[in-house]
CSV table of C-alpha atoms and ligand atoms in Angstrom, one decimal:
chain,number,residue,atom,x,y,z
B,1003,MET,CA,-39.8,-33.5,44.2
B,1004,ASN,CA,-39.1,-36.8,42.1
B,1005,ALA,CA,-35.5,-37.8,42.6
B,1006,TYR,CA,-34.9,-38.3,38.9
B,1007,ILE,CA,-36.2,-34.8,38.1
B,1008,GLN,CA,-34.2,-33.3,41.0
B,1009,ARG,CA,-30.9,-34.9,39.9
B,1010,VAL,CA,-31.4,-33.7,36.2
B,1011,LEU,CA,-32.3,-30.3,37.5
B,1012,ASP,CA,-29.1,-30.1,39.7
B,1013,GLU,CA,-26.9,-31.3,36.8
B,1014,ILE,CA,-28.3,-28.8,34.3
B,1015,ASN,CA,-28.1,-26.0,36.8
B,1016,GLU,CA,-24.5,-26.5,37.3
B,1017,ARG,CA,-23.6,-27.2,33.7
B,1018,TYR,CA,-25.5,-24.2,32.2
B,1019,ASN,CA,-25.3,-21.7,35.0
B,1020,THR,CA,-24.5,-18.9,32.4
B,1021,GLN,CA,-27.8,-19.5,30.5
B,1022,PRO,CA,-30.5,-18.2,32.7
B,1023,GLU,CA,-33.4,-18.2,30.2
B,1024,PHE,CA,-32.7,-21.8,29.2
B,1025,LEU,CA,-32.6,-22.9,32.8
B,1026,GLN,CA,-35.9,-21.1,33.5
B,1027,ALA,CA,-37.7,-22.8,30.7
B,1028,VAL,CA,-36.3,-26.2,31.7
B,1029,LYS,CA,-37.2,-25.7,35.4
B,1030,GLU,CA,-40.7,-24.7,34.5
B,1031,VAL,CA,-41.2,-27.8,32.4
B,1032,LEU,CA,-39.4,-30.4,34.6
B,1033,ILE,CA,-41.3,-29.4,37.8
B,1034,SER,CA,-44.6,-29.8,36.0
B,1035,LEU,CA,-43.6,-33.2,34.7
B,1036,GLU,CA,-43.5,-34.9,38.2
B,1037,PRO,CA,-46.8,-36.7,37.9
B,1038,ILE,CA,-46.0,-38.3,34.5
B,1039,ILE,CA,-42.3,-39.2,35.5
B,1040,ASN,CA,-43.7,-40.8,38.8
B,1041,ALA,CA,-46.1,-42.9,36.7
B,1042,HIS,CA,-43.4,-44.0,34.1
B,1043,PRO,CA,-40.2,-45.2,35.7
B,1044,GLU,CA,-39.1,-46.5,32.3
B,1045,TYR,CA,-38.3,-42.9,31.2
B,1046,GLU,CA,-35.4,-42.7,33.6
B,1047,LYS,CA,-33.8,-45.9,32.4
B,1048,ALA,CA,-33.8,-44.5,28.9
B,1049,ALA,CA,-32.5,-41.1,30.1
B,1050,ILE,CA,-35.4,-39.3,28.4
B,1051,LEU,CA,-34.9,-36.1,30.2
B,1052,GLU,CA,-31.2,-35.9,29.8
B,1053,ARG,CA,-31.5,-36.5,26.1
B,1054,MET,CA,-34.3,-34.0,25.7
B,1055,LEU,CA,-32.4,-31.2,27.3
B,1056,GLU,CA,-29.3,-31.4,25.0
B,1057,PRO,CA,-29.8,-29.9,21.4
B,1058,GLU,CA,-28.8,-32.3,18.7
B,1059,ARG,CA,-26.7,-29.5,17.3
B,1060,ALA,CA,-26.0,-25.8,17.9
B,1061,ILE,CA,-24.4,-23.7,15.2
B,1062,LEU,CA,-22.7,-20.3,15.9
B,1063,PHE,CA,-21.4,-18.2,13.0
B,1064,ARG,CA,-20.1,-14.8,12.0
B,1065,VAL,CA,-22.3,-12.5,10.0
B,1066,PRO,CA,-20.3,-9.6,8.4
B,1067,TRP,CA,-22.1,-7.0,6.5
B,1068,ILE,CA,-21.6,-3.4,5.2
B,1069,ASN,CA,-23.8,-0.5,6.4
B,1070,ASP,CA,-24.9,2.5,4.5
B,1071,LYS,CA,-21.9,4.5,5.6
B,1072,GLY,CA,-19.6,1.9,4.1
B,1073,GLU,CA,-18.5,0.5,7.4
B,1074,VAL,CA,-18.0,-3.2,8.1
B,1075,VAL,CA,-20.2,-4.5,10.9
B,1076,VAL,CA,-20.0,-8.0,12.5
B,1077,ASN,CA,-22.9,-9.7,14.2
B,1078,ARG,CA,-23.3,-13.2,15.6
B,1079,GLY,CA,-25.6,-15.8,14.0
B,1080,TYR,CA,-27.2,-18.8,15.7
B,1081,ARG,CA,-29.2,-21.9,14.7
B,1082,VAL,CA,-30.0,-24.4,17.5
B,1083,GLN,CA,-31.3,-27.6,16.0
B,1084,PHE,CA,-32.8,-29.0,19.1
B,1085,SER,CA,-34.9,-32.0,18.1
B,1086,SER,CA,-35.7,-33.8,14.9
B,1087,LEU,CA,-37.6,-36.5,16.7
B,1088,ILE,CA,-41.0,-36.1,15.0
B,1089,GLY,CA,-40.0,-34.0,12.0
B,1090,PRO,CA,-37.6,-31.5,10.5
B,1091,TYR,CA,-36.2,-28.9,13.0
B,1092,LYS,CA,-38.8,-26.1,12.8
B,1093,GLY,CA,-38.8,-22.7,14.5
B,1094,GLY,CA,-38.3,-19.0,13.9
B,1095,LEU,CA,-35.4,-16.7,13.5
B,1096,ARG,CA,-35.2,-13.7,15.8
B,1097,PHE,CA,-33.2,-10.6,15.1
B,1098,HIS,CA,-32.9,-8.6,18.3
B,1099,PRO,CA,-29.8,-7.1,20.2
B,1100,SER,CA,-30.7,-9.4,23.2
B,1101,VAL,CA,-30.1,-12.6,21.2
B,1102,ASN,CA,-27.6,-15.0,22.8
B,1103,LEU,CA,-27.1,-18.8,23.2
B,1104,SER,CA,-29.3,-18.9,26.3
B,1105,ILE,CA,-32.2,-17.3,24.6
B,1106,MET,CA,-31.9,-19.5,21.5
B,1107,LYS,CA,-31.8,-22.6,23.6
B,1108,PHE,CA,-34.8,-21.6,25.7
B,1109,LEU,CA,-36.8,-20.8,22.6
B,1110,GLY,CA,-35.6,-24.0,20.8
B,1111,PHE,CA,-36.5,-26.1,23.9
B,1112,GLU,CA,-40.0,-24.6,24.1
B,1113,GLN,CA,-40.4,-25.1,20.4
B,1114,ILE,CA,-40.0,-28.9,20.6
B,1115,PHE,CA,-43.0,-29.1,23.0
B,1116,LYS,CA,-45.1,-26.6,21.1
B,1117,ASN,CA,-44.5,-28.4,17.8
B,1118,ALA,CA,-45.5,-31.8,19.3
B,1119,LEU,CA,-48.8,-30.2,20.6
B,1120,THR,CA,-49.8,-29.2,17.1
B,1121,GLY,CA,-49.9,-32.9,16.2
B,1122,LEU,CA,-48.0,-32.1,13.0
B,1123,PRO,CA,-44.8,-33.8,11.9
B,1124,ILE,CA,-42.4,-30.9,12.9
B,1125,GLY,CA,-39.4,-31.1,15.2
B,1126,GLY,CA,-38.0,-28.1,17.1
B,1127,GLY,CA,-35.3,-25.5,16.5
B,1128,LYS,CA,-34.7,-21.7,16.8
B,1129,GLY,CA,-32.2,-19.2,15.4
B,1130,GLY,CA,-31.4,-15.7,14.9
B,1131,SER,CA,-28.8,-12.9,15.4
B,1132,ASP,CA,-28.0,-10.0,17.8
B,1133,PHE,CA,-28.5,-7.8,14.8
B,1134,ASP,CA,-30.9,-4.9,15.6
B,1135,PRO,CA,-33.2,-4.1,12.6
B,1136,LYS,CA,-34.5,-1.0,14.2
B,1137,GLY,CA,-33.5,2.2,12.4
B,1138,LYS,CA,-31.8,0.2,9.5
B,1139,SER,CA,-32.6,1.0,5.9
B,1140,ASP,CA,-34.1,-1.6,3.6
B,1141,ASN,CA,-30.7,-2.0,1.9
B,1142,GLU,CA,-29.1,-2.6,5.2
B,1143,ILE,CA,-31.6,-5.2,6.1
B,1144,MET,CA,-31.2,-6.9,2.7
B,1145,ARG,CA,-27.4,-7.0,3.0
B,1146,PHE,CA,-27.6,-8.4,6.5
B,1147,CYS,CA,-30.1,-11.1,5.5
B,1148,GLN,CA,-28.0,-12.1,2.5
B,1149,SER,CA,-24.9,-12.4,4.6
B,1150,PHE,CA,-26.8,-14.3,7.3
B,1151,MET,CA,-28.2,-16.8,4.7
B,1152,THR,CA,-24.8,-17.3,3.0
B,1153,GLU,CA,-23.8,-19.3,6.1
B,1154,LEU,CA,-27.1,-20.6,7.2
B,1155,TYR,CA,-28.1,-22.1,3.9
B,1156,ARG,CA,-25.8,-25.1,4.3
B,1157,HIS,CA,-27.5,-26.2,7.6
B,1158,ILE,CA,-31.2,-26.0,6.4
B,1159,GLY,CA,-33.5,-27.6,3.8
B,1160,GLN,CA,-37.1,-28.4,3.5
B,1161,ASP,CA,-36.6,-31.9,5.0
B,1162,THR,CA,-34.0,-31.0,7.5
B,1163,ASP,CA,-34.5,-27.6,9.1
B,1164,VAL,CA,-37.2,-25.0,8.2
B,1165,PRO,CA,-36.7,-21.5,9.8
B,1166,ALA,CA,-39.4,-18.8,9.9
B,1167,GLY,CA,-40.0,-15.4,11.4
B,1168,ASP,CA,-40.0,-14.2,15.0
B,1169,ILE,CA,-39.2,-10.9,16.7
B,1170,GLY,CA,-37.7,-8.6,14.1
B,1171,VAL,CA,-38.2,-11.1,11.2
B,1172,GLY,CA,-41.3,-10.6,9.2
B,1173,ALA,CA,-42.2,-11.0,5.6
B,1174,ARG,CA,-39.6,-8.4,4.4
B,1175,GLU,CA,-36.7,-10.3,6.1
B,1176,VAL,CA,-38.0,-13.7,5.1
B,1177,GLY,CA,-38.2,-12.5,1.5
B,1178,TYR,CA,-34.5,-11.4,1.4
B,1179,LEU,CA,-33.5,-14.6,3.1
B,1180,PHE,CA,-35.4,-16.7,0.7
B,1181,GLY,CA,-34.1,-14.9,-2.4
B,1182,GLN,CA,-30.5,-15.5,-1.2
B,1183,TYR,CA,-31.1,-19.2,-0.4
B,1184,LYS,CA,-32.7,-19.8,-3.9
B,1185,ARG,CA,-29.8,-18.0,-5.6
B,1186,ILE,CA,-27.1,-20.1,-3.8
B,1187,ARG,CA,-29.0,-23.4,-4.3
B,1188,ASN,CA,-30.1,-22.7,-7.8
B,1189,ALA,CA,-33.5,-24.3,-7.1
B,1190,TYR,CA,-36.9,-23.3,-5.9
B,1191,GLU,CA,-37.3,-25.2,-2.7
B,1192,GLY,CA,-40.4,-23.4,-1.4
B,1193,GLY,CA,-40.7,-25.4,1.8
B,1194,VAL,CA,-37.3,-24.3,3.2
B,1195,LEU,CA,-38.6,-21.2,4.9
B,1196,THR,CA,-42.1,-20.3,6.1
B,1197,GLY,CA,-43.8,-17.0,6.6
B,1198,LYS,CA,-43.1,-16.3,2.9
B,1199,ASP,CA,-45.1,-13.6,1.1
B,1200,VAL,CA,-48.2,-15.0,-0.5
B,1201,CYS,CA,-46.9,-13.9,-4.0
B,1202,TYR,CA,-44.1,-16.4,-4.1
B,1203,GLY,CA,-45.4,-19.4,-2.1
B,1204,GLY,CA,-46.5,-18.3,1.4
B,1205,SER,CA,-49.7,-19.4,2.9
B,1206,LEU,CA,-52.8,-17.3,3.2
B,1207,ALA,CA,-53.6,-16.7,6.9
B,1208,ARG,CA,-49.9,-17.4,8.1
B,1209,LYS,CA,-49.4,-13.7,9.0
B,1210,GLU,CA,-52.6,-13.8,11.1
B,1211,ALA,CA,-52.1,-17.3,12.5
B,1212,THR,CA,-50.3,-16.8,15.9
B,1213,GLY,CA,-52.6,-14.1,16.9
B,1214,TYR,CA,-55.8,-15.7,15.7
B,1215,GLY,CA,-54.8,-19.0,17.2
B,1216,LEU,CA,-54.2,-17.4,20.5
B,1217,LEU,CA,-57.8,-16.2,20.6
B,1218,PHE,CA,-59.1,-19.6,19.5
B,1219,TYR,CA,-57.3,-21.1,22.4
B,1220,VAL,CA,-58.5,-18.5,24.9
B,1221,ARG,CA,-62.0,-18.9,23.7
B,1222,GLU,CA,-61.8,-22.6,24.3
B,1223,MET,CA,-60.4,-22.1,27.7
B,1224,LEU,CA,-63.1,-19.7,28.7
B,1225,LYS,CA,-65.9,-21.8,27.1
B,1226,ASN,CA,-64.8,-24.7,29.4
B,1227,HIS,CA,-65.5,-22.4,32.3
B,1228,ASN,CA,-68.9,-21.2,30.9
B,1229,GLN,CA,-67.4,-17.8,29.9
B,1230,SER,CA,-66.8,-16.1,26.6
B,1231,LEU,CA,-65.0,-13.2,25.0
B,1232,GLU,CA,-68.1,-11.3,24.3
B,1233,GLY,CA,-68.1,-7.9,26.0
B,1234,LYS,CA,-64.8,-8.6,27.8
B,1235,ILE,CA,-62.1,-5.9,28.2
B,1236,VAL,CA,-58.7,-7.1,26.8
B,1237,THR,CA,-55.2,-5.6,27.2
B,1238,ILE,CA,-52.3,-6.7,24.9
B,1239,SER,CA,-48.5,-6.1,25.3
B,1240,GLY,CA,-46.6,-5.6,22.1
B,1241,SER,CA,-47.8,-4.2,18.8
B,1242,GLY,CA,-45.9,-6.6,16.4
B,1243,ASN,CA,-47.2,-9.5,14.3
B,1244,VAL,CA,-48.7,-11.6,17.2
B,1245,ALA,CA,-50.2,-8.6,19.1
B,1246,ILE,CA,-51.9,-7.0,16.0
B,1247,TYR,CA,-53.7,-10.2,14.8
B,1248,ALA,CA,-54.6,-11.1,18.4
B,1249,CYS,CA,-56.2,-7.7,18.7
B,1250,GLU,CA,-58.0,-8.2,15.3
B,1251,LYS,CA,-59.5,-11.5,16.4
B,1252,ALA,CA,-60.4,-10.3,19.9
B,1253,TYR,CA,-62.5,-7.6,18.2
B,1254,ALA,CA,-64.1,-10.2,15.9
B,1255,MET,CA,-65.0,-12.3,18.9
B,1256,GLY,CA,-66.9,-9.4,20.6
B,1257,ALA,CA,-64.2,-8.2,23.1
B,1258,LYS,CA,-62.9,-4.6,23.4
B,1259,VAL,CA,-59.1,-4.1,23.4
B,1260,VAL,CA,-58.2,-1.0,25.4
B,1261,ALA,CA,-54.4,-1.1,25.5
B,1262,MET,CA,-51.4,-2.1,23.4
B,1263,SER,CA,-47.6,-1.4,23.8
B,1264,ASP,CA,-44.1,-1.4,22.4
B,1265,SER,CA,-40.8,-1.4,24.1
B,1266,ASN,CA,-41.0,2.2,24.9
B,1267,GLY,CA,-44.5,2.4,26.5
B,1268,CYS,CA,-48.2,1.7,26.2
B,1269,VAL,CA,-51.3,3.4,24.8
B,1270,TYR,CA,-54.6,3.2,26.6
B,1271,ASP,CA,-57.8,4.1,24.7
B,1272,ALA,CA,-61.0,3.6,26.8
B,1273,GLU,CA,-63.1,3.7,23.6
B,1274,GLY,CA,-61.2,0.8,22.2
B,1275,ILE,CA,-57.8,0.7,20.4
B,1276,ASP,CA,-58.1,1.8,16.7
B,1277,LEU,CA,-56.4,-1.2,15.1
B,1278,ASP,CA,-56.1,0.3,11.6
B,1279,CYS,CA,-54.1,3.2,13.2
B,1280,ILE,CA,-51.8,0.7,15.0
B,1281,LYS,CA,-51.3,-1.3,11.7
B,1282,GLN,CA,-50.5,2.0,9.9
B,1283,ILE,CA,-47.8,2.9,12.5
B,1284,LYS,CA,-46.3,-0.5,12.9
B,1285,GLU,CA,-46.7,-2.3,9.6
B,1286,VAL,CA,-46.3,0.7,7.2
B,1287,GLN,CA,-44.4,3.4,8.9
B,1288,ARG,CA,-42.4,1.2,11.3
B,1289,GLY,CA,-42.9,3.9,13.9
B,1290,ARG,CA,-43.5,4.1,17.7
B,1291,ILE,CA,-46.7,3.4,19.4
B,1292,LYS,CA,-46.7,6.8,21.0
B,1293,GLU,CA,-47.6,8.3,17.6
B,1294,TYR,CA,-51.1,6.9,18.2
B,1295,LEU,CA,-51.8,10.0,20.2
B,1296,ASN,CA,-51.3,12.2,17.1
B,1297,SER,CA,-54.6,11.0,15.7
B,1298,HIS,CA,-56.3,10.0,18.9
B,1299,PRO,CA,-55.8,12.9,21.4
B,1300,ASN,CA,-58.2,11.3,24.0
B,1301,ALA,CA,-56.0,8.3,24.4
B,1302,GLN,CA,-53.4,8.2,27.1
B,1303,TYR,CA,-49.7,7.2,26.8
B,1304,PHE,CA,-47.6,5.7,29.6
B,1305,GLU,CA,-43.9,5.5,29.3
B,1306,ASN,CA,-42.0,2.3,30.4
B,1307,THR,CA,-40.0,3.0,33.5
B,1308,ASN,CA,-37.1,0.6,34.1
B,1309,GLY,CA,-37.6,-1.8,37.0
B,1310,GLN,CA,-41.3,-1.1,37.3
B,1311,VAL,CA,-44.3,-3.1,36.4
B,1312,SER,CA,-44.9,-2.6,32.7
B,1313,PRO,CA,-47.6,0.1,32.5
B,1314,VAL,CA,-49.8,-2.1,30.3
B,1315,TRP,CA,-50.4,-4.5,33.2
B,1316,ASN,CA,-51.5,-1.6,35.5
B,1317,ILE,CA,-54.7,-1.2,33.4
B,1318,LYS,CA,-57.8,-2.9,34.5
B,1319,THR,CA,-58.7,-5.8,32.3
B,1320,ASP,CA,-60.6,-9.1,32.2
B,1321,ILE,CA,-58.1,-10.8,29.8
B,1322,ALA,CA,-54.4,-10.1,29.5
B,1323,LEU,CA,-52.5,-11.2,26.4
B,1324,PRO,CA,-48.7,-10.8,26.8
B,1325,CYS,CA,-47.6,-10.8,23.1
B,1326,ALA,CA,-44.1,-9.0,23.3
B,1327,THR,CA,-41.3,-10.9,24.8
B,1328,GLN,CA,-40.0,-13.2,27.5
B,1329,ASN,CA,-40.4,-12.3,31.3
B,1330,GLU,CA,-42.4,-9.2,30.5
B,1331,LEU,CA,-45.2,-10.2,33.0
B,1332,THR,CA,-43.5,-10.4,36.5
B,1333,LEU,CA,-45.0,-11.4,39.9
B,1334,ASP,CA,-45.6,-7.7,40.7
B,1335,ALA,CA,-47.5,-7.4,37.4
B,1336,ALA,CA,-49.5,-10.6,38.2
B,1337,LYS,CA,-50.4,-9.1,41.6
B,1338,VAL,CA,-51.8,-6.0,40.0
B,1339,LEU,CA,-53.8,-8.0,37.4
B,1340,VAL,CA,-55.3,-10.2,40.0
B,1341,SER,CA,-56.2,-7.2,42.3
B,1342,ASN,CA,-57.9,-5.7,39.2
B,1343,GLY,CA,-60.0,-8.9,38.6
B,1344,VAL,CA,-58.3,-10.5,35.7
B,1345,ILE,CA,-60.0,-13.8,34.7
B,1346,ALA,CA,-57.6,-15.1,32.1
B,1347,VAL,CA,-54.0,-14.7,30.7
B,1348,GLY,CA,-53.2,-16.0,27.3
B,1349,GLU,CA,-49.5,-16.1,26.4
B,1350,GLY,CA,-49.0,-14.9,22.9
B,1351,ALA,CA,-45.2,-14.4,23.4
B,1352,ASN,CA,-42.8,-17.2,24.3
B,1353,MET,CA,-42.4,-17.5,28.2
B,1354,PRO,CA,-43.8,-13.9,28.8
B,1355,CYS,CA,-44.8,-14.8,32.4
B,1356,THR,CA,-42.1,-15.4,34.9
B,1357,TYR,CA,-42.4,-18.7,36.8
B,1358,GLU,CA,-43.5,-16.9,40.0
B,1359,ALA,CA,-46.1,-14.9,38.0
B,1360,THR,CA,-47.6,-18.1,36.5
B,1361,GLN,CA,-47.8,-19.8,39.9
B,1362,TYR,CA,-49.4,-16.7,41.5
B,1363,LEU,CA,-52.0,-16.4,38.7
B,1364,LEU,CA,-52.8,-20.2,39.0
B,1365,ASP,CA,-53.0,-19.9,42.8
B,1366,ASN,CA,-55.6,-17.1,42.4
B,1367,ASN,CA,-57.7,-19.2,40.0
B,1368,VAL,CA,-56.8,-17.2,36.9
B,1369,LEU,CA,-57.0,-19.3,33.8
B,1370,VAL,CA,-53.6,-19.4,32.1
B,1371,GLY,CA,-53.0,-20.4,28.4
B,1372,ALA,CA,-49.3,-21.5,28.3
B,1373,ALA,CA,-47.3,-20.2,25.3
B,1374,LYS,CA,-46.4,-23.6,24.1
B,1375,ALA,CA,-50.1,-24.4,23.5
B,1376,ALA,CA,-51.7,-20.9,23.1
B,1377,ASN,CA,-49.3,-19.5,20.5
B,1378,ALA,CA,-48.8,-22.8,18.6
B,1379,GLY,CA,-51.1,-21.6,15.8
B,1380,GLY,CA,-48.2,-19.8,14.1
B,1381,VAL,CA,-46.0,-22.9,13.7
B,1382,ALA,CA,-49.0,-25.1,13.0
B,1383,THR,CA,-49.9,-22.8,10.0
B,1384,SER,CA,-46.2,-22.9,9.0
B,1385,ALA,CA,-46.6,-26.6,8.7
B,1386,ILE,CA,-49.6,-26.1,6.6
B,1387,GLU,CA,-47.5,-23.7,4.4
B,1388,MET,CA,-44.9,-26.5,4.1
B,1389,SER,CA,-47.6,-29.0,3.0
B,1390,GLN,CA,-49.0,-26.5,0.4
B,1391,ASN,CA,-45.5,-26.1,-1.0
B,1392,SER,CA,-44.9,-29.9,-1.2
B,1393,MET,CA,-48.2,-30.3,-3.1
B,1394,ARG,CA,-47.5,-27.3,-5.3
B,1395,TYR,CA,-51.0,-26.1,-4.4
B,1396,TYR,CA,-52.6,-23.6,-2.1
B,1397,TYR,CA,-55.6,-23.3,0.2
B,1398,THR,CA,-57.9,-20.4,0.5
B,1399,PHE,CA,-57.8,-18.1,3.6
B,1400,ASP,CA,-61.0,-19.7,4.9
B,1401,GLU,CA,-59.5,-23.2,4.5
B,1402,VAL,CA,-56.4,-22.4,6.4
B,1403,GLU,CA,-58.2,-20.6,9.1
B,1404,LYS,CA,-60.6,-23.6,9.6
B,1405,LYS,CA,-57.6,-26.0,9.9
B,1406,LEU,CA,-56.0,-23.6,12.4
B,1407,GLU,CA,-59.1,-23.4,14.5
B,1408,GLN,CA,-59.5,-27.2,14.6
B,1409,ILE,CA,-55.8,-27.5,15.6
B,1410,MET,CA,-56.2,-25.0,18.5
B,1411,ILE,CA,-59.3,-26.8,19.7
B,1412,HIS,CA,-57.4,-30.1,19.7
B,1413,ILE,CA,-54.5,-28.5,21.5
B,1414,PHE,CA,-56.7,-27.1,24.3
B,1415,ASN,CA,-58.5,-30.5,24.6
B,1416,ASP,CA,-55.1,-32.3,24.9
B,1417,CYS,CA,-54.0,-29.8,27.6
B,1418,LYS,CA,-57.3,-30.2,29.5
B,1419,ALA,CA,-57.2,-34.0,29.2
B,1420,ALA,CA,-53.6,-34.1,30.7
B,1421,SER,CA,-54.7,-31.7,33.5
B,1422,ASP,CA,-57.8,-33.8,34.3
B,1423,ASN,CA,-56.0,-37.2,34.1
B,1424,TYR,CA,-53.4,-36.1,36.6
B,1425,GLY,CA,-55.8,-34.2,38.8
B,1426,LEU,CA,-54.2,-30.8,38.3
B,1427,ASN,CA,-57.2,-28.6,38.9
B,1428,ASN,CA,-57.4,-26.8,35.6
B,1429,ASN,CA,-53.7,-26.2,35.4
B,1430,TYR,CA,-53.4,-26.0,31.7
B,1431,VAL,CA,-49.8,-24.9,31.9
B,1432,ALA,CA,-48.7,-28.3,33.4
B,1433,GLY,CA,-51.3,-30.0,31.1
B,1434,ALA,CA,-49.5,-28.6,28.0
B,1435,ASN,CA,-46.1,-29.8,29.2
B,1436,ILE,CA,-47.4,-33.2,30.1
B,1437,ALA,CA,-49.4,-33.7,26.9
B,1438,ALA,CA,-46.4,-32.7,24.8
B,1439,PHE,CA,-43.8,-34.6,26.8
B,1440,LYS,CA,-45.8,-37.9,26.5
B,1441,LYS,CA,-45.8,-37.7,22.7
B,1442,LEU,CA,-42.1,-36.9,22.7
B,1443,ALA,CA,-41.0,-39.5,25.3
B,1444,ASP,CA,-42.9,-42.2,23.5
B,1445,ALA,CA,-41.3,-41.3,20.2
B,1446,MET,CA,-37.9,-41.4,21.9
B,1447,LEU,CA,-38.4,-44.8,23.2
B,1448,ALA,CA,-39.5,-46.1,19.9
B,1449,GLN,CA,-36.4,-44.7,18.1
B,1450,GLY,CA,-33.8,-46.1,20.5
B,1451,ILE,CA,-30.8,-44.4,21.9
B,1452,VAL,CA,-30.0,-41.7,19.3
P,1559,LIG,P1,-42.5,-8.5,16.3
P,1559,LIG,O1,-41.1,-8.2,16.1
P,1559,LIG,O2,-43.5,-8.4,15.2
P,1559,LIG,O3,-43.1,-7.7,17.5
P,1559,LIG,C1,-42.5,-7.7,18.8
P,1559,LIG,C2,-43.3,-6.7,19.7
P,1559,LIG,O4,-42.9,-6.9,21.0
P,1559,LIG,C3,-43.0,-5.3,19.3
P,1559,LIG,O5,-44.1,-4.5,19.7
P,1559,LIG,C4,-41.8,-5.0,20.2
P,1559,LIG,O6,-41.7,-3.5,20.5
P,1559,LIG,C5,-42.2,-5.7,21.4
P,1559,LIG,N1,-40.9,-6.1,22.2
P,1559,LIG,C6,-39.9,-6.8,21.6
P,1559,LIG,N2,-38.9,-6.9,22.6
P,1559,LIG,C7,-39.3,-6.3,23.7
P,1559,LIG,C8,-38.8,-6.0,25.0
P,1559,LIG,N3,-37.5,-6.5,25.3
P,1559,LIG,N4,-39.5,-5.3,25.8
P,1559,LIG,C9,-40.8,-4.8,25.5
P,1559,LIG,N5,-41.3,-5.0,24.3
P,1559,LIG,C10,-40.6,-5.7,23.4
P,1559,LIG,O7,-42.5,-10.1,16.9
P,1559,LIG,P2,-43.7,-11.1,17.0
P,1559,LIG,O8,-45.0,-10.4,17.2
P,1559,LIG,O9,-43.5,-12.0,15.8
P,1559,LIG,O10,-43.3,-12.0,18.3
P,1559,LIG,C11,-43.7,-11.6,19.6
P,1559,LIG,C12,-43.6,-12.7,20.5
P,1559,LIG,O11,-44.4,-13.8,20.0
P,1559,LIG,C13,-42.2,-13.3,20.7
P,1559,LIG,O12,-42.0,-13.8,22.0
P,1559,LIG,C14,-42.1,-14.4,19.7
P,1559,LIG,O13,-41.2,-15.4,20.1
P,1559,LIG,C15,-43.5,-15.0,19.9
P,1559,LIG,N6,-44.1,-15.8,18.8
P,1559,LIG,C16,-44.1,-15.3,17.6
P,1559,LIG,C17,-44.7,-16.1,16.6
P,1559,LIG,C18,-44.9,-15.5,15.2
P,1559,LIG,O14,-45.6,-16.3,14.4
P,1559,LIG,N7,-44.4,-14.4,14.8
P,1559,LIG,C19,-45.1,-17.5,16.8
P,1559,LIG,C20,-45.1,-17.9,18.1
P,1559,LIG,C21,-44.5,-17.1,19.1
P,1559,LIG,P3,-40.5,-2.7,19.7
P,1559,LIG,O15,-41.1,-2.5,18.3
P,1559,LIG,O16,-40.5,-1.5,20.5
P,1559,LIG,O17,-39.3,-3.5,19.8
């Protein structure tokens, strides 16, 4: 291990020993940077790693709101403004009971690299709340979003910090947040939030972008190894925004998706998942995936059992797409996937594979598309939304999708080039980290000690 990397890792492990997700994300990146750090001693002199690991600013705030019973509820709000090196802070808001500073920092840190890979002028940030939208009425969601924005508005702006959606934050929540922001600011500043509904300034194809982008990336990765999606079996975890549109594009590319999941369990349909039914359950009824069996009695349902391999990874597949949450694909799951002959894993969620799982997959010659690269289509299209808002103009669906496809092809080529340049034997995970790090480190050197 390079001495500089080891020292920084030791320091960060000691300083942030209560932030396991953040430490995990940092460790995975730093270890993979060894070849480029060895080749560039000037990075140590400028304390590039130390500066990259500290957010420029982390904001914590109280979010009081009133539920339908008239009771006062208090949640915690976060915005971690990690890096404005190459553009305004940019990254989603997550509403989920598990949200804490460690998770916000891991997501913000990953976001800096992801955004650099897009080649667009966007920095990195992340935010959210431990508010749980599940089971809440529309009015409760609206009151919560309004209270959240009443504090957040002072920290964001279309040239400073541009939030978007993530787990638990979709078009409905972005709408309520934008309405409150506009009311407080007394101005229409469309570019302050992305993921907006198309009827008031959103971009066509933004909703589809992360899932579609993932499939463009996986297609490029397979193509590079003389393979394609045509006729392949695919399993997907999650049934939210990323999972649904990954499924849609997988079908469009000729693959068959046989399983999808939510946090309670997974459905397996050997005839191919009926995506219209999943959309109805998840996007319209906001129900549970188990309800799929009501209209598809031949499908099977497997309940999640705590401490076991997620049932979705027990299903034999050619391509696995984890699209739910962090650390959902463990070493045990990776072993099952490999023994079932998986050829590629594309990370739609952020850090869904544990470090050990990723290493095991790579050691067994499975192609792995790292989240930073493979799911960057969402934020790339958010940047395209911002540029449409600045121009006061819009692109057609096809125009946005073509731009997205080109961006994903470029990202794959950058990851591959970095892997090839450093002799990493098709390790596109390390390739993604190195390609992004090079852009960021050079920008840091150019801007002086700030
Ligand atoms: P959604 O809220 O739309 O969907 C999340 C899905 O994951 C749901 O099916 C949910 O099930 C499941 N899930 C959430 N938490 C858990 C958990 N702890 N265990 C098991 N399943 C869980 O979110 P998105 O689709 O937007 O985001 C999914 C992932 O993709 C996240 O990691 C996010 O950071 C990442 N991502 C999202 C982008 C976007 O544009 N939306 C862009 C880039 C990355 P349930 O309904 O039961 O909770």
